[in-house]
mmCIF file of C-alpha atoms in Angstrom:
data_model
loop_
_atom_site.group_PDB
_atom_site.id
_atom_site.type_symbol
_atom_site.label_atom_id
_atom_site.label_comp_id
_atom_site.label_asym_id
_atom_site.label_seq_id
_atom_site.Cartn_x
_atom_site.Cartn_y
_atom_site.Cartn_z
ATOM 1 C CA UNK F 1 56.002 42.444 -21.198
ATOM 2 C CA UNK F 2 53.264 44.858 -20.513
ATOM 3 C CA UNK F 3 51.096 42.833 -23.032
ATOM 4 C CA UNK F 4 51.672 39.509 -20.932
ATOM 5 C CA UNK F 5 50.731 41.235 -17.777
ATOM 6 C CA UNK F 6 47.449 42.390 -19.214
ATOM 7 C CA UNK F 7 46.505 38.854 -21.074
ATOM 8 C CA UNK F 8 46.926 37.031 -17.580
ATOM 9 C CA UNK F 9 44.618 39.418 -15.941
ATOM 10 C CA UNK F 10 42.070 38.897 -18.588
ATOM 11 C CA UNK F 11 42.084 35.357 -18.419
ATOM 12 C CA UNK F 12 42.029 35.609 -14.428
ATOM 13 C CA UNK F 13 39.057 38.010 -14.833
ATOM 14 C CA UNK F 14 37.280 35.169 -17.380
ATOM 15 C CA UNK F 15 37.869 32.463 -15.127
ATOM 16 C CA UNK F 16 36.745 34.109 -12.299
ATOM 17 C CA UNK F 17 33.427 34.857 -14.175
ATOM 18 C CA UNK F 18 33.293 31.541 -15.426
ATOM 19 C CA UNK F 19 33.685 29.814 -11.769
ATOM 20 C CA UNK F 20 31.193 32.236 -10.605
ATOM 21 C CA UNK F 21 28.417 31.062 -13.427
ATOM 22 C CA UNK F 22 29.231 27.604 -12.663
ATOM 23 C CA UNK F 23 28.873 27.994 -8.688
ATOM 24 C CA UNK F 24 25.483 30.080 -9.513
ATOM 25 C CA UNK F 25 24.154 27.300 -12.019
ATOM 26 C CA UNK F 26 24.684 24.362 -9.069
ATOM 27 C CA UNK F 27 23.307 26.405 -6.570
ATOM 28 C CA UNK F 28 20.299 26.819 -8.744
ATOM 29 C CA UNK F 29 19.716 23.547 -9.917
ATOM 30 C CA UNK F 30 16.079 21.936 -8.370
ATOM 31 C CA UNK F 31 16.495 19.910 -5.575
ATOM 32 C CA UNK F 32 16.383 15.936 -5.902
ATOM 33 C CA UNK F 33 12.959 15.865 -3.809
ATOM 34 C CA UNK F 34 9.583 17.603 -4.557
ATOM 35 C CA UNK F 35 8.429 19.757 -1.768
ATOM 36 C CA UNK F 36 5.337 18.180 0.191
ATOM 37 C CA UNK F 37 5.670 14.677 -1.500
ATOM 38 C CA UNK F 38 5.556 11.787 0.726
ATOM 39 C CA UNK F 39 8.289 9.094 0.255
ATOM 40 C CA UNK F 40 7.881 5.669 1.299
ATOM 41 C CA UNK F 41 9.443 2.390 1.617
ATOM 42 C CA UNK F 42 8.674 -1.119 3.220
ATOM 43 C CA UNK F 43 11.229 -3.763 4.910
ATOM 44 C CA UNK F 44 11.118 -6.952 6.610
ATOM 45 C CA UNK F 45 13.433 -8.197 9.400
ATOM 46 C CA UNK F 46 13.778 -11.311 10.533
ATOM 47 C CA UNK F 47 13.614 -11.680 14.411
ATOM 48 C CA UNK F 48 14.149 -15.375 15.376
ATOM 49 C CA UNK F 49 10.829 -17.078 13.938
ATOM 50 C CA UNK F 50 8.915 -13.982 13.513
ATOM 51 C CA UNK F 51 9.012 -11.143 10.711
ATOM 52 C CA UNK F 52 8.978 -7.905 11.447
ATOM 53 C CA UNK F 53 7.637 -5.639 8.849
ATOM 54 C CA UNK F 54 8.232 -1.839 8.698
ATOM 55 C CA UNK F 55 7.028 0.936 6.580
ATOM 56 C CA UNK F 56 8.600 4.160 6.448
ATOM 57 C CA UNK F 57 7.740 7.551 5.221
ATOM 58 C CA UNK F 58 9.500 10.986 4.632
ATOM 59 C CA UNK F 59 7.775 14.101 3.758
ATOM 60 C CA UNK F 60 9.613 17.652 3.413
ATOM 61 C CA UNK F 61 7.532 20.537 3.590
ATOM 62 C CA UNK F 62 9.873 23.436 3.984
ATOM 63 C CA UNK F 63 10.581 24.706 6.478
ATOM 64 C CA UNK F 64 9.760 21.436 8.309
ATOM 65 C CA UNK F 65 10.024 17.269 7.787
ATOM 66 C CA UNK F 66 8.070 14.425 9.045
ATOM 67 C CA UNK F 67 9.608 10.837 9.310
ATOM 68 C CA UNK F 68 7.350 8.219 10.606
ATOM 69 C CA UNK F 69 7.547 4.379 11.204
ATOM 70 C CA UNK F 70 4.995 1.543 11.421
ATOM 71 C CA UNK F 71 6.759 -1.502 12.729
ATOM 72 C CA UNK F 72 4.690 -4.914 12.931
ATOM 73 C CA UNK F 73 5.538 -8.049 14.580
ATOM 74 C CA UNK F 74 3.127 -10.500 15.081
ATOM 75 C CA UNK F 75 -0.387 -8.996 16.405
ATOM 76 C CA UNK F 76 1.864 -5.912 17.851
ATOM 77 C CA UNK F 77 2.333 -2.698 16.360
ATOM 78 C CA UNK F 78 4.047 0.243 17.114
ATOM 79 C CA UNK F 79 3.762 3.886 15.049
ATOM 80 C CA UNK F 80 6.216 6.574 15.609
ATOM 81 C CA UNK F 81 6.337 9.998 14.047
ATOM 82 C CA UNK F 82 9.288 12.649 14.449
ATOM 83 C CA UNK F 83 8.369 15.845 13.839
ATOM 84 C CA UNK F 84 11.626 18.469 12.506
ATOM 85 C CA UNK F 85 12.576 21.269 11.405
ATOM 86 C CA UNK F 86 14.972 22.244 8.630
ATOM 87 C CA UNK F 87 18.115 23.687 9.758
ATOM 88 C CA UNK F 88 19.835 23.788 6.139
ATOM 89 C CA UNK F 89 18.992 22.477 2.895
ATOM 90 C CA UNK F 90 20.813 22.289 -0.119
ATOM 91 C CA UNK F 91 20.955 20.020 -3.520
ATOM 92 C CA UNK F 92 23.387 17.515 -1.749
ATOM 93 C CA UNK F 93 22.305 18.043 1.749
ATOM 94 C CA UNK F 94 19.407 18.324 3.996
ATOM 95 C CA UNK F 95 20.269 19.273 7.851
ATOM 96 C CA UNK F 96 17.061 18.558 10.184
ATOM 97 C CA UNK F 97 16.719 19.303 14.334
ATOM 98 C CA UNK F 98 13.961 16.907 15.631
ATOM 99 C CA UNK F 99 11.216 18.856 17.164
ATOM 100 C CA UNK F 100 8.708 16.303 18.291
ATOM 101 C CA UNK F 101 8.321 12.375 18.932
ATOM 102 C CA UNK F 102 5.219 10.643 19.215
ATOM 103 C CA UNK F 103 4.956 6.922 19.589
ATOM 104 C CA UNK F 104 1.940 5.150 20.006
ATOM 105 C CA UNK F 105 3.399 3.005 22.464
ATOM 106 C CA UNK F 106 6.803 3.478 24.825
ATOM 107 C CA UNK F 107 7.563 -0.301 24.555
ATOM 108 C CA UNK F 108 9.676 -1.741 21.844
ATOM 109 C CA UNK F 109 8.090 -4.537 19.892
ATOM 110 C CA UNK F 110 11.511 -6.685 20.157
ATOM 111 C CA UNK F 111 14.009 -7.165 22.612
ATOM 112 C CA UNK F 112 16.586 -4.075 22.077
ATOM 113 C CA UNK F 113 19.530 -5.864 23.828
ATOM 114 C CA UNK F 114 19.589 -8.613 21.460
ATOM 115 C CA UNK F 115 18.596 -6.917 18.133
ATOM 116 C CA UNK F 116 20.186 -3.694 18.558
ATOM 117 C CA UNK F 117 20.736 -3.110 14.862
ATOM 118 C CA UNK F 118 17.001 -3.527 14.081
ATOM 119 C CA UNK F 119 16.371 -0.665 16.558
ATOM 120 C CA UNK F 120 15.091 2.532 14.630
ATOM 121 C CA UNK F 121 18.379 4.461 15.954
ATOM 122 C CA UNK F 122 16.208 6.254 18.207
ATOM 123 C CA UNK F 123 18.929 7.165 20.468
ATOM 124 C CA UNK F 124 19.145 10.078 17.724
ATOM 125 C CA UNK F 125 15.595 10.795 17.573
ATOM 126 C CA UNK F 126 15.574 13.126 20.877
ATOM 127 C CA UNK F 127 14.219 16.541 20.761
ATOM 128 C CA UNK F 128 16.941 19.156 19.723
ATOM 129 C CA UNK F 129 19.005 16.502 17.579
ATOM 130 C CA UNK F 130 20.354 17.528 14.489
ATOM 131 C CA UNK F 131 20.436 14.708 11.808
ATOM 132 C CA UNK F 132 22.330 15.267 8.312
ATOM 133 C CA UNK F 133 20.958 13.436 5.266
ATOM 134 C CA UNK F 134 23.390 13.338 2.113
ATOM 135 C CA UNK F 135 20.985 13.444 -1.058
ATOM 136 C CA UNK F 136 22.212 10.604 -3.449
ATOM 137 C CA UNK F 137 21.400 11.346 -7.190
ATOM 138 C CA UNK F 138 19.247 8.922 -9.042
ATOM 139 C CA UNK F 139 17.732 9.007 -12.539
ATOM 140 C CA UNK F 140 14.110 7.756 -11.256
ATOM 141 C CA UNK F 141 11.497 9.646 -8.959
ATOM 142 C CA UNK F 142 13.092 7.806 -5.788
ATOM 143 C CA UNK F 143 14.612 9.807 -3.027
ATOM 144 C CA UNK F 144 17.736 7.860 -1.786
ATOM 145 C CA UNK F 145 19.602 9.605 1.015
ATOM 146 C CA UNK F 146 22.341 8.621 3.420
ATOM 147 C CA UNK F 147 21.697 9.489 7.338
ATOM 148 C CA UNK F 148 25.167 10.435 8.593
ATOM 149 C CA UNK F 149 24.664 10.133 12.290
ATOM 150 C CA UNK F 150 22.515 6.374 11.770
ATOM 151 C CA UNK F 151 24.953 5.003 9.075
ATOM 152 C CA UNK F 152 22.108 4.134 7.214
ATOM 153 C CA UNK F 153 21.000 4.548 3.466
ATOM 154 C CA UNK F 154 17.537 4.751 2.192
ATOM 155 C CA UNK F 155 15.795 4.889 -1.027
ATOM 156 C CA UNK F 156 12.316 5.876 -1.130
ATOM 157 C CA UNK F 157 9.451 5.857 -3.681
ATOM 158 C CA UNK F 158 7.004 8.702 -4.022
#
């Protein structure tokens, strides 16, 4: 009976060491983004008879991040830059806190009440807001993430 108790304790210690090693391996894996590397994407949305073109960029330079959006609708253009600090980072999640917002114009390029789905979800981009980006693993150099608060997924190339 004493041998069973000793064997059980040994297996428990071995399992604990194995789990601790596995956790440390997962924690030390490299992050899926490159520090200070700008990631970019382009999009087009149809608004009635016109096309709104947008270019988005995300740069994570620890301990800060910058999100910028350039929107064009016809001959009108609007640029919004959001400066943020990193609250928490891990391999699978990045939390940012909005610290600064700068827009080239305070007026929207389109009627927000009629096209609220195209709004750059600016209600979350207020000073002090905390946004959670869930990183989605990819096999390429692209950075894919899901904005929890905005319910939007983005994939950007570097």
